[in-house]
Amino acid sequence: MTNPYPSDKALVPFVSVDHMMQLVHHIGIEPMLIGLADAIEEDFHRWELFDKTPRVASHSAEGVIELMPTSDGEVYGFKYVNGHPKNMKEGLQTVTAFGLLADVGNGYPVLLSEMTLLTALRTAATSAMVAKHLAPKGARTMAMIGNGAQSEFQSLAMKAICGIDTVRLWDIDPAATRKAAANLRGTGLTVVECSSAEHSMESAQIITTCTADKQCATILTDNMIGAGVHINAIGGDCPGKTELAAEILHRSDIFVEFPEQTRIEGEIQQLAPDHPVTELWQVINGTAKGRTSERQITLFDSVGFAIEDFSALRYVRAATKGTAFYHDLDLLADPDDPRDLFGMLRRAAP
Ligand code: NAD
């Protein structure tokens, strides 16, 4: 039902899935990944300004539902996101999301957006922004292990932001690899469909793991990892859900988003609670070291942090302003006399 008393100041821009797809095509996926990576990097530079808390997770036997809030003091944001590895077999997405920005001054929402696509874009942009700082110089080849919903986004972001030209695909389900290879055709990447995880890692300087399983899996074993690579570990992002053998963690320098959250959810849940890790925002602002030698193994233990979603939402807010890529949503009751909420309801009687 439409609001009989709409007030322009209370209409909330809403970016639907359809609008998000139109926006990506309008900007171009690689320029958008670059723009998102820039927005995320800018916010990592002003990291200390933000409210930070590990996300609020509600676990069940099948998956997890999470809320991810943050604020920079002027704008507040949160994302609702789920993770249900069994969904894919039922024809549903493993990860779906939506998010909101609000004005801290009056608490009114200023943007509501789909975030299933935006999460894939921002996760890929974050991975590539981090790899730009940590991967070996001149890295050209990435192993992409797990060829599900996130995988093409990861591949294209590494191309656009780090300059990789070859992606080597591996998934236990050959149909997933065929799908990713077909989707990446014509993007300028050389795509190699591989017969095992080991095969995918041949000559790769960047190794991305992006699998979904609700358990401590061992996608990478210690003997698979040679000196000098950068590991971009995306799929271990929940308590009891990891991808790497613990021995790899002991040989790597580990970089994280927000340690308080990553110690609960990331690969490092396998390590002692005081195992040293480096916070990425400090590498980005130059107060901590990133890669220091050619033989060093760098590991981005990615779990996804609220500030990345905030950056993505503020990018979308700016990119959609003055365009046709949103609807005005009648989300907030906003009577002309703010104390007469009941009167507004009464006047709407049929
Ligand atoms: P998806 O279900 O679409 O794809 C996962 C793929 O992994 C499937 O194709 C599956 O066959 C494959 N797989 C499972 N076990 C494997 C194994 N042992 N070896 C190789 N492949 C294997 O899921 P998705 O949306 O692509 O998400 C992938 C993972 O990334 C999930 O665990 C999700 O929670 C995580 N994720 C993390 C972030 C982050 O910020 N770190 C963001 C989004 C998603």
mmCIF file of C-alpha atoms and ligand atoms in Angstrom:
data_model
loop_
_atom_site.group_PDB
_atom_site.id
_atom_site.type_symbol
_atom_site.label_atom_id
_atom_site.label_comp_id
_atom_site.label_asym_id
_atom_site.label_seq_id
_atom_site.Cartn_x
_atom_site.Cartn_y
_atom_site.Cartn_z
ATOM 1 C CA MET A 1 0.000 0.000 0.000
ATOM 2 C CA THR A 2 1.332 3.479 -0.768
ATOM 3 C CA ASN A 3 1.664 6.048 1.984
ATOM 4 C CA PRO A 4 -1.189 8.617 1.717
ATOM 5 C CA TYR A 5 1.010 11.191 3.485
ATOM 6 C CA PRO A 6 4.452 10.790 1.953
ATOM 7 C CA SER A 7 7.094 13.267 2.994
ATOM 8 C CA ASP A 8 10.071 13.572 0.636
ATOM 9 C CA LYS A 9 12.553 13.782 3.458
ATOM 10 C CA ALA A 10 11.499 10.341 4.694
ATOM 11 C CA LEU A 11 11.775 8.498 1.379
ATOM 12 C CA VAL A 12 14.731 6.142 1.415
ATOM 13 C CA PRO A 13 16.690 5.374 -1.767
ATOM 14 C CA PHE A 14 16.507 1.607 -2.361
ATOM 15 C CA VAL A 15 18.916 -0.163 -4.727
ATOM 16 C CA SER A 16 17.309 -3.430 -5.845
ATOM 17 C CA VAL A 17 19.165 -6.408 -7.330
ATOM 18 C CA ASP A 18 18.035 -5.249 -10.779
ATOM 19 C CA HIS A 19 19.337 -1.721 -10.176
ATOM 20 C CA MET A 20 22.633 -3.063 -8.818
ATOM 21 C CA MET A 21 23.095 -5.134 -11.990
ATOM 22 C CA GLN A 22 22.318 -2.081 -14.138
ATOM 23 C CA LEU A 23 24.769 0.010 -12.087
ATOM 24 C CA VAL A 24 27.572 -2.561 -12.513
ATOM 25 C CA HIS A 25 27.005 -2.681 -16.286
ATOM 26 C CA HIS A 26 26.771 1.122 -16.499
ATOM 27 C CA ILE A 27 30.099 1.618 -14.679
ATOM 28 C CA GLY A 28 31.738 -1.575 -15.997
ATOM 29 C CA ILE A 29 32.649 -4.406 -13.625
ATOM 30 C CA GLU A 30 36.404 -3.797 -13.571
ATOM 31 C CA PRO A 31 36.148 0.006 -13.050
ATOM 32 C CA MET A 32 33.588 -0.682 -10.299
ATOM 33 C CA LEU A 33 35.919 -3.186 -8.593
ATOM 34 C CA ILE A 34 38.691 -0.564 -8.768
ATOM 35 C CA GLY A 35 36.352 2.108 -7.355
ATOM 36 C CA LEU A 36 35.270 -0.193 -4.524
ATOM 37 C CA ALA A 37 38.888 -1.108 -3.718
ATOM 38 C CA ASP A 38 39.734 2.618 -3.564
ATOM 39 C CA ALA A 39 36.792 3.290 -1.216
ATOM 40 C CA ILE A 40 37.798 0.368 1.029
ATOM 41 C CA GLU A 41 41.454 1.479 1.069
ATOM 42 C CA GLU A 42 40.387 5.048 1.983
ATOM 43 C CA ASP A 43 38.390 3.694 4.922
ATOM 44 C CA PHE A 44 41.292 1.454 6.045
ATOM 45 C CA HIS A 45 43.339 4.689 6.150
ATOM 46 C CA ARG A 46 40.842 6.186 8.626
ATOM 47 C CA TRP A 47 40.327 2.880 10.492
ATOM 48 C CA GLU A 48 40.725 4.362 13.973
ATOM 49 C CA LEU A 49 37.721 6.646 13.442
ATOM 50 C CA PHE A 50 35.244 3.768 13.107
ATOM 51 C CA ASP A 51 33.181 1.969 15.758
ATOM 52 C CA LYS A 52 34.386 -1.620 15.592
ATOM 53 C CA THR A 53 32.884 -4.779 17.009
ATOM 54 C CA PRO A 54 33.001 -8.453 15.953
ATOM 55 C CA ARG A 55 29.826 -9.174 13.995
ATOM 56 C CA VAL A 56 26.806 -10.505 15.849
ATOM 57 C CA ALA A 57 26.325 -14.104 14.701
ATOM 58 C CA SER A 58 23.360 -16.427 15.181
ATOM 59 C CA HIS A 59 24.517 -19.981 14.469
ATOM 60 C CA SER A 60 22.341 -22.983 13.601
ATOM 61 C CA ALA A 61 23.105 -26.520 12.475
ATOM 62 C CA GLU A 62 22.687 -25.408 8.842
ATOM 63 C CA GLY A 63 24.469 -22.079 8.791
ATOM 64 C CA VAL A 64 24.810 -18.629 10.262
ATOM 65 C CA ILE A 65 22.957 -15.302 10.118
ATOM 66 C CA GLU A 66 25.041 -12.245 10.956
ATOM 67 C CA LEU A 67 24.651 -8.509 11.548
ATOM 68 C CA MET A 68 27.678 -6.323 10.797
ATOM 69 C CA PRO A 69 27.438 -2.764 12.164
ATOM 70 C CA THR A 70 29.868 0.167 12.125
ATOM 71 C CA SER A 71 29.907 3.982 12.076
ATOM 72 C CA ASP A 72 32.419 6.686 11.162
ATOM 73 C CA GLY A 73 30.659 9.187 13.445
ATOM 74 C CA GLU A 74 28.665 10.777 10.623
ATOM 75 C CA VAL A 75 27.169 7.775 8.878
ATOM 76 C CA TYR A 76 26.090 4.462 10.436
ATOM 77 C CA GLY A 77 25.893 1.234 8.432
ATOM 78 C CA PHE A 78 25.045 -2.405 8.847
ATOM 79 C CA LYS A 79 24.785 -5.505 6.705
ATOM 80 C CA TYR A 80 22.546 -8.533 7.193
ATOM 81 C CA VAL A 81 24.262 -11.596 5.725
ATOM 82 C CA ASN A 82 23.789 -15.363 5.883
ATOM 83 C CA GLY A 83 26.141 -18.265 5.193
ATOM 84 C CA HIS A 84 24.494 -21.641 4.458
ATOM 85 C CA PRO A 85 26.827 -24.051 2.603
ATOM 86 C CA LYS A 86 24.001 -26.584 2.050
ATOM 87 C CA ASN A 87 21.883 -24.003 0.199
ATOM 88 C CA MET A 88 23.639 -24.454 -3.133
ATOM 89 C CA LYS A 89 22.401 -28.068 -3.448
ATOM 90 C CA GLU A 90 18.831 -26.776 -2.905
ATOM 91 C CA GLY A 91 19.172 -24.189 -5.662
ATOM 92 C CA LEU A 92 19.717 -21.307 -3.207
ATOM 93 C CA GLN A 93 22.686 -18.966 -2.703
ATOM 94 C CA THR A 94 25.192 -19.858 0.048
ATOM 95 C CA VAL A 95 25.501 -16.141 0.862
ATOM 96 C CA THR A 96 22.768 -13.488 0.551
ATOM 97 C CA ALA A 97 22.817 -9.991 1.996
ATOM 98 C CA PHE A 98 21.301 -6.532 2.201
ATOM 99 C CA GLY A 99 22.521 -3.420 3.971
ATOM 100 C CA LEU A 100 21.669 0.062 5.123
ATOM 101 C CA LEU A 101 23.310 3.442 5.740
ATOM 102 C CA ALA A 102 21.839 6.000 8.144
ATOM 103 C CA ASP A 103 22.542 9.609 9.101
ATOM 104 C CA VAL A 104 24.084 9.580 12.604
ATOM 105 C CA GLY A 105 22.687 13.110 13.172
ATOM 106 C CA ASN A 106 19.005 12.117 13.074
ATOM 107 C CA GLY A 107 19.094 8.328 12.748
ATOM 108 C CA TYR A 108 17.141 8.363 9.465
ATOM 109 C CA PRO A 109 18.217 5.718 6.924
ATOM 110 C CA VAL A 110 19.712 7.270 3.772
ATOM 111 C CA LEU A 111 20.200 4.106 1.697
ATOM 112 C CA LEU A 112 18.881 0.544 1.636
ATOM 113 C CA SER A 113 20.578 -1.795 -0.808
ATOM 114 C CA GLU A 114 20.767 -5.357 -1.968
ATOM 115 C CA MET A 115 24.170 -6.700 -0.945
ATOM 116 C CA THR A 116 24.392 -10.234 -2.348
ATOM 117 C CA LEU A 117 26.077 -8.920 -5.505
ATOM 118 C CA LEU A 118 27.704 -6.096 -3.558
ATOM 119 C CA THR A 119 29.234 -8.553 -1.067
ATOM 120 C CA ALA A 120 30.806 -10.552 -3.904
ATOM 121 C CA LEU A 121 32.137 -7.288 -5.388
ATOM 122 C CA ARG A 122 33.434 -5.888 -2.085
ATOM 123 C CA THR A 123 35.000 -9.202 -1.010
ATOM 124 C CA ALA A 124 36.827 -9.402 -4.328
ATOM 125 C CA ALA A 125 37.854 -5.726 -4.167
ATOM 126 C CA THR A 126 39.188 -6.229 -0.618
ATOM 127 C CA SER A 127 41.121 -9.376 -1.625
ATOM 128 C CA ALA A 128 42.750 -7.577 -4.547
ATOM 129 C CA MET A 129 43.465 -4.384 -2.575
ATOM 130 C CA VAL A 130 45.205 -6.531 0.062
ATOM 131 C CA ALA A 131 47.075 -8.582 -2.574
ATOM 132 C CA LYS A 132 48.312 -5.313 -4.116
ATOM 133 C CA HIS A 133 50.108 -4.694 -0.796
ATOM 134 C CA LEU A 134 51.222 -8.266 -0.011
ATOM 135 C CA ALA A 135 51.542 -10.422 -3.149
ATOM 136 C CA PRO A 136 54.947 -10.883 -4.756
ATOM 137 C CA LYS A 137 55.775 -8.107 -7.228
ATOM 138 C CA GLY A 138 54.857 -9.010 -10.789
ATOM 139 C CA ALA A 139 52.414 -11.794 -9.781
ATOM 140 C CA ARG A 140 50.621 -12.863 -12.968
ATOM 141 C CA THR A 141 48.962 -16.191 -12.123
ATOM 142 C CA MET A 142 46.320 -17.026 -9.527
ATOM 143 C CA ALA A 143 45.052 -20.433 -8.446
ATOM 144 C CA MET A 144 41.303 -20.123 -7.797
ATOM 145 C CA ILE A 145 40.158 -22.992 -5.575
ATOM 146 C CA GLY A 146 36.387 -23.137 -5.137
ATOM 147 C CA ASN A 147 34.618 -21.986 -8.298
ATOM 148 C CA GLY A 148 31.269 -20.974 -6.781
ATOM 149 C CA ALA A 149 29.441 -17.640 -6.649
ATOM 150 C CA GLN A 150 32.419 -15.530 -5.503
ATOM 151 C CA SER A 151 35.027 -16.956 -7.878
ATOM 152 C CA GLU A 152 34.626 -14.864 -11.059
ATOM 153 C CA PHE A 153 34.502 -11.660 -8.971
ATOM 154 C CA GLN A 154 37.738 -12.691 -7.204
ATOM 155 C CA SER A 155 39.402 -13.418 -10.555
ATOM 156 C CA LEU A 156 38.363 -10.143 -12.192
ATOM 157 C CA ALA A 157 39.370 -8.021 -9.186
ATOM 158 C CA MET A 158 42.842 -9.601 -9.157
ATOM 159 C CA LYS A 159 43.105 -8.811 -12.875
ATOM 160 C CA ALA A 160 41.874 -5.206 -12.579
ATOM 161 C CA ILE A 161 43.764 -4.268 -9.406
ATOM 162 C CA CYS A 162 46.865 -6.527 -9.304
ATOM 163 C CA GLY A 163 47.397 -7.189 -13.003
ATOM 164 C CA ILE A 164 47.111 -10.987 -13.028
ATOM 165 C CA ASP A 165 46.614 -12.389 -16.523
ATOM 166 C CA THR A 166 46.028 -16.106 -15.797
ATOM 167 C CA VAL A 167 43.592 -17.876 -13.489
ATOM 168 C CA ARG A 168 43.858 -21.605 -12.786
ATOM 169 C CA LEU A 169 40.496 -23.014 -11.680
ATOM 170 C CA TRP A 170 39.836 -25.999 -9.404
ATOM 171 C CA ASP A 171 36.644 -27.213 -7.724
ATOM 172 C CA ILE A 172 35.623 -30.668 -6.523
ATOM 173 C CA ASP A 173 32.533 -30.172 -8.702
ATOM 174 C CA PRO A 174 33.580 -30.010 -12.386
ATOM 175 C CA ALA A 175 30.298 -28.248 -13.247
ATOM 176 C CA ALA A 176 31.383 -25.283 -11.062
ATOM 177 C CA THR A 177 34.720 -25.053 -12.901
ATOM 178 C CA ARG A 178 32.989 -25.251 -16.302
ATOM 179 C CA LYS A 179 30.599 -22.459 -15.231
ATOM 180 C CA ALA A 180 33.432 -20.189 -14.002
ATOM 181 C CA ALA A 181 35.526 -20.839 -17.122
ATOM 182 C CA ALA A 182 32.559 -19.987 -19.371
ATOM 183 C CA ASN A 183 31.804 -16.806 -17.397
ATOM 184 C CA LEU A 184 35.434 -15.651 -17.603
ATOM 185 C CA ARG A 185 35.684 -16.209 -21.349
ATOM 186 C CA GLY A 186 36.256 -12.926 -23.176
ATOM 187 C CA THR A 187 37.434 -11.049 -20.080
ATOM 188 C CA GLY A 188 41.071 -11.035 -21.189
ATOM 189 C CA LEU A 189 42.137 -13.608 -18.589
ATOM 190 C CA THR A 190 43.773 -16.830 -19.685
ATOM 191 C CA VAL A 191 41.674 -19.485 -17.965
ATOM 192 C CA VAL A 192 43.011 -22.972 -17.218
ATOM 193 C CA GLU A 193 40.655 -25.695 -15.929
ATOM 194 C CA CYS A 194 42.707 -27.889 -13.576
ATOM 195 C CA SER A 195 42.444 -31.497 -12.475
ATOM 196 C CA SER A 196 43.389 -31.073 -8.795
ATOM 197 C CA ALA A 197 44.227 -28.435 -6.199
ATOM 198 C CA GLU A 198 47.944 -29.178 -6.709
ATOM 199 C CA HIS A 199 47.570 -28.754 -10.474
ATOM 200 C CA SER A 200 45.872 -25.368 -9.993
ATOM 201 C CA MET A 201 48.805 -24.134 -7.926
ATOM 202 C CA GLU A 202 51.483 -24.814 -10.550
ATOM 203 C CA SER A 203 53.294 -21.512 -11.230
ATOM 204 C CA ALA A 204 50.710 -19.527 -9.208
ATOM 205 C CA GLN A 205 52.029 -16.626 -7.139
ATOM 206 C CA ILE A 206 48.593 -15.953 -5.605
ATOM 207 C CA ILE A 207 46.439 -18.781 -4.218
ATOM 208 C CA THR A 208 42.796 -18.012 -3.442
ATOM 209 C CA THR A 209 40.731 -20.509 -1.457
ATOM 210 C CA CYS A 210 37.014 -19.798 -1.651
ATOM 211 C CA THR A 211 35.202 -23.010 -0.764
ATOM 212 C CA ALA A 212 32.100 -23.491 1.360
ATOM 213 C CA ASP A 213 31.847 -26.311 3.868
ATOM 214 C CA LYS A 214 30.556 -26.191 7.410
ATOM 215 C CA GLN A 215 33.614 -27.856 8.920
ATOM 216 C CA CYS A 216 37.362 -27.517 9.434
ATOM 217 C CA ALA A 217 38.397 -28.666 5.955
ATOM 218 C CA THR A 218 41.923 -28.992 4.626
ATOM 219 C CA ILE A 219 41.805 -27.480 1.168
ATOM 220 C CA LEU A 220 45.531 -26.708 1.311
ATOM 221 C CA THR A 221 48.021 -29.054 2.996
ATOM 222 C CA ASP A 222 51.469 -27.949 4.117
ATOM 223 C CA ASN A 223 53.375 -29.686 1.300
ATOM 224 C CA MET A 224 51.376 -27.814 -1.374
ATOM 225 C CA ILE A 225 52.682 -24.393 -0.364
ATOM 226 C CA GLY A 226 56.084 -23.265 -1.594
ATOM 227 C CA ALA A 227 58.043 -20.176 -0.545
ATOM 228 C CA GLY A 228 57.088 -16.702 -1.732
ATOM 229 C CA VAL A 229 53.365 -17.105 -2.459
ATOM 230 C CA HIS A 230 50.469 -14.970 -1.269
ATOM 231 C CA ILE A 231 47.456 -16.909 0.059
ATOM 232 C CA ASN A 232 44.069 -15.194 -0.103
ATOM 233 C CA ALA A 233 41.934 -17.382 2.199
ATOM 234 C CA ILE A 234 38.289 -16.370 1.835
ATOM 235 C CA GLY A 235 36.168 -19.403 2.779
ATOM 236 C CA GLY A 236 37.160 -19.936 6.434
ATOM 237 C CA ASP A 237 34.918 -17.313 7.975
ATOM 238 C CA CYS A 238 32.983 -18.956 10.823
ATOM 239 C CA PRO A 239 33.750 -20.799 14.059
ATOM 240 C CA GLY A 240 34.521 -24.426 13.095
ATOM 241 C CA LYS A 241 34.895 -23.531 9.361
ATOM 242 C CA THR A 242 38.484 -23.318 8.041
ATOM 243 C CA GLU A 243 40.358 -24.232 4.852
ATOM 244 C CA LEU A 244 44.082 -24.406 5.623
ATOM 245 C CA ALA A 245 46.255 -26.944 7.449
ATOM 246 C CA ALA A 246 47.560 -25.385 10.676
ATOM 247 C CA GLU A 247 51.189 -26.037 9.583
ATOM 248 C CA ILE A 248 50.749 -23.482 6.774
ATOM 249 C CA LEU A 249 49.707 -20.854 9.302
ATOM 250 C CA HIS A 250 52.915 -21.456 11.282
ATOM 251 C CA ARG A 251 55.029 -20.836 8.146
ATOM 252 C CA SER A 252 53.128 -17.695 7.095
ATOM 253 C CA ASP A 253 53.009 -14.051 8.092
ATOM 254 C CA ILE A 254 49.333 -13.560 8.803
ATOM 255 C CA PHE A 255 47.396 -10.379 7.990
ATOM 256 C CA VAL A 256 43.872 -9.768 9.268
ATOM 257 C CA GLU A 257 41.066 -7.219 9.152
ATOM 258 C CA PHE A 258 39.908 -6.942 12.796
ATOM 259 C CA PRO A 259 41.765 -9.410 15.088
ATOM 260 C CA GLU A 260 38.934 -9.643 17.648
ATOM 261 C CA GLN A 261 36.634 -11.011 14.901
ATOM 262 C CA THR A 262 39.237 -13.040 12.976
ATOM 263 C CA ARG A 263 40.359 -14.931 16.097
ATOM 264 C CA ILE A 264 36.769 -16.218 16.425
ATOM 265 C CA GLU A 265 36.068 -16.872 12.738
ATOM 266 C CA GLY A 266 39.242 -17.046 10.670
ATOM 267 C CA GLU A 267 41.953 -19.603 9.954
ATOM 268 C CA ILE A 268 43.701 -18.381 13.120
ATOM 269 C CA GLN A 269 40.998 -19.956 15.288
ATOM 270 C CA GLN A 270 43.338 -22.973 14.901
ATOM 271 C CA LEU A 271 46.196 -21.075 16.631
ATOM 272 C CA ALA A 272 46.941 -19.898 20.156
ATOM 273 C CA PRO A 273 44.952 -16.733 21.021
ATOM 274 C CA ASP A 274 48.190 -14.709 21.267
ATOM 275 C CA HIS A 275 49.715 -15.897 17.961
ATOM 276 C CA PRO A 276 51.058 -12.719 16.300
ATOM 277 C CA VAL A 277 49.079 -11.249 13.422
ATOM 278 C CA THR A 278 49.378 -7.928 11.580
ATOM 279 C CA GLU A 279 46.398 -5.622 11.159
ATOM 280 C CA LEU A 280 45.966 -4.656 7.520
ATOM 281 C CA TRP A 281 45.041 -1.027 8.195
ATOM 282 C CA GLN A 282 48.521 -0.566 9.649
ATOM 283 C CA VAL A 283 50.181 -2.001 6.537
ATOM 284 C CA ILE A 284 48.054 0.325 4.415
ATOM 285 C CA ASN A 285 48.909 3.448 6.417
ATOM 286 C CA GLY A 286 52.598 2.449 6.569
ATOM 287 C CA THR A 287 52.888 1.798 10.335
ATOM 288 C CA ALA A 288 53.384 -1.988 9.920
ATOM 289 C CA LYS A 289 55.380 -3.976 7.399
ATOM 290 C CA GLY A 290 53.738 -5.993 4.613
ATOM 291 C CA ARG A 291 55.842 -8.278 2.428
ATOM 292 C CA THR A 292 59.496 -8.006 3.443
ATOM 293 C CA SER A 293 61.142 -10.768 1.389
ATOM 294 C CA GLU A 294 60.715 -12.767 -1.794
ATOM 295 C CA ARG A 295 60.537 -16.085 0.084
ATOM 296 C CA GLN A 296 57.995 -14.974 2.672
ATOM 297 C CA ILE A 297 54.549 -16.606 2.598
ATOM 298 C CA THR A 298 51.917 -13.920 3.192
ATOM 299 C CA LEU A 299 48.419 -14.991 4.225
ATOM 300 C CA PHE A 300 45.333 -12.795 4.161
ATOM 301 C CA ASP A 301 43.025 -14.548 6.635
ATOM 302 C CA SER A 302 39.869 -12.922 5.235
ATOM 303 C CA VAL A 303 36.593 -13.136 7.124
ATOM 304 C CA GLY A 304 34.922 -9.941 5.852
ATOM 305 C CA PHE A 305 34.580 -6.934 8.141
ATOM 306 C CA ALA A 306 31.803 -4.346 8.571
ATOM 307 C CA ILE A 307 33.969 -1.425 7.395
ATOM 308 C CA GLU A 308 34.303 -3.044 3.924
ATOM 309 C CA ASP A 309 30.497 -3.146 3.655
ATOM 310 C CA PHE A 310 30.271 0.452 4.847
ATOM 311 C CA SER A 311 32.779 1.473 2.138
ATOM 312 C CA ALA A 312 30.816 -0.446 -0.499
ATOM 313 C CA LEU A 313 27.514 1.126 0.561
ATOM 314 C CA ARG A 314 28.925 4.663 0.550
ATOM 315 C CA TYR A 315 30.377 3.976 -2.934
ATOM 316 C CA VAL A 316 26.918 2.834 -4.128
ATOM 317 C CA ARG A 317 25.228 5.831 -2.492
ATOM 318 C CA ALA A 318 27.515 8.235 -4.359
ATOM 319 C CA ALA A 319 27.320 6.274 -7.625
ATOM 320 C CA THR A 320 23.500 6.128 -7.678
ATOM 321 C CA LYS A 321 22.850 9.763 -6.641
ATOM 322 C CA GLY A 322 21.045 11.594 -9.448
ATOM 323 C CA THR A 323 20.681 8.391 -11.525
ATOM 324 C CA ALA A 324 17.762 6.105 -12.305
ATOM 325 C CA PHE A 325 19.423 3.196 -10.479
ATOM 326 C CA TYR A 326 17.227 3.315 -7.346
ATOM 327 C CA HIS A 327 13.602 3.558 -6.184
ATOM 328 C CA ASP A 328 12.358 5.851 -3.443
ATOM 329 C CA LEU A 329 11.116 3.560 -0.702
ATOM 330 C CA ASP A 330 8.312 4.493 1.687
ATOM 331 C CA LEU A 331 10.092 2.901 4.650
ATOM 332 C CA LEU A 332 9.727 5.493 7.424
ATOM 333 C CA ALA A 333 6.562 6.799 9.027
ATOM 334 C CA ASP A 334 7.159 10.561 9.098
ATOM 335 C CA PRO A 335 4.009 12.589 9.973
ATOM 336 C CA ASP A 336 4.139 16.354 9.361
ATOM 337 C CA ASP A 337 3.527 16.847 13.095
ATOM 338 C CA PRO A 338 6.137 14.465 14.547
ATOM 339 C CA ARG A 339 4.025 13.867 17.679
ATOM 340 C CA ASP A 340 0.926 12.981 15.693
ATOM 341 C CA LEU A 341 1.876 9.460 14.561
ATOM 342 C CA PHE A 342 -1.562 8.217 15.593
ATOM 343 C CA GLY A 343 -3.310 11.033 13.687
ATOM 344 C CA MET A 344 -1.460 10.032 10.539
ATOM 345 C CA LEU A 345 -2.701 6.464 10.985
ATOM 346 C CA ARG A 346 -6.264 7.665 11.670
ATOM 347 C CA ARG A 347 -6.373 9.836 8.535
ATOM 348 C CA ALA A 348 -5.316 6.817 6.464
ATOM 349 C CA ALA A 349 -8.490 4.897 7.443
ATOM 350 C CA PRO A 350 -10.293 3.654 4.306
HETATM 351 P P1 NAD B 1 29.413 -21.374 -3.224
HETATM 352 O O1 NAD B 1 28.661 -22.375 -2.426
HETATM 353 O O2 NAD B 1 28.723 -20.686 -4.360
HETATM 354 O O3 NAD B 1 30.761 -22.044 -3.818
HETATM 355 C C1 NAD B 1 31.610 -22.813 -3.061
HETATM 356 C C2 NAD B 1 32.319 -23.787 -3.991
HETATM 357 O O4 NAD B 1 33.324 -24.497 -3.225
HETATM 358 C C3 NAD B 1 31.411 -24.837 -4.608
HETATM 359 O O5 NAD B 1 31.483 -24.784 -6.035
HETATM 360 C C4 NAD B 1 31.948 -26.172 -4.059
HETATM 361 O O6 NAD B 1 31.838 -27.245 -4.988
HETATM 362 C C5 NAD B 1 33.402 -25.804 -3.788
HETATM 363 N N1 NAD B 1 34.111 -26.682 -2.861
HETATM 364 C C6 NAD B 1 33.667 -27.195 -1.676
HETATM 365 N N2 NAD B 1 34.634 -27.958 -1.119
HETATM 366 C C7 NAD B 1 35.707 -27.912 -1.944
HETATM 367 C C8 NAD B 1 37.019 -28.478 -1.917
HETATM 368 N N3 NAD B 1 37.389 -29.285 -0.920
HETATM 369 N N4 NAD B 1 37.886 -28.206 -2.939
HETATM 370 C C9 NAD B 1 37.492 -27.404 -3.969
HETATM 371 N N5 NAD B 1 36.264 -26.847 -4.061
HETATM 372 C C10 NAD B 1 35.375 -27.095 -3.065
HETATM 373 O O7 NAD B 1 29.949 -20.281 -2.153
HETATM 374 P P2 NAD B 1 30.476 -18.798 -2.414
HETATM 375 O O8 NAD B 1 29.349 -17.814 -2.332
HETATM 376 O O9 NAD B 1 31.366 -18.771 -3.606
HETATM 377 O O10 NAD B 1 31.323 -18.596 -1.081
HETATM 378 C C11 NAD B 1 32.529 -19.332 -0.904
HETATM 379 C C12 NAD B 1 32.999 -19.144 0.515
HETATM 380 O O11 NAD B 1 33.399 -17.788 0.720
HETATM 381 C C13 NAD B 1 31.942 -19.434 1.565
HETATM 382 O O12 NAD B 1 32.530 -20.218 2.582
HETATM 383 C C14 NAD B 1 31.556 -18.062 2.101
HETATM 384 O O13 NAD B 1 31.136 -18.117 3.443
HETATM 385 C C15 NAD B 1 32.864 -17.336 1.959
HETATM 386 N N6 NAD B 1 32.768 -15.871 1.871
HETATM 387 C C16 NAD B 1 33.689 -15.151 2.527
HETATM 388 C C17 NAD B 1 33.675 -13.774 2.451
HETATM 389 C C18 NAD B 1 34.716 -12.977 3.137
HETATM 390 O O14 NAD B 1 34.620 -11.753 3.211
HETATM 391 N N7 NAD B 1 35.776 -13.593 3.615
HETATM 392 C C19 NAD B 1 32.665 -13.130 1.709
HETATM 393 C C20 NAD B 1 31.748 -13.909 1.006
HETATM 394 C C21 NAD B 1 31.791 -15.284 1.095
#
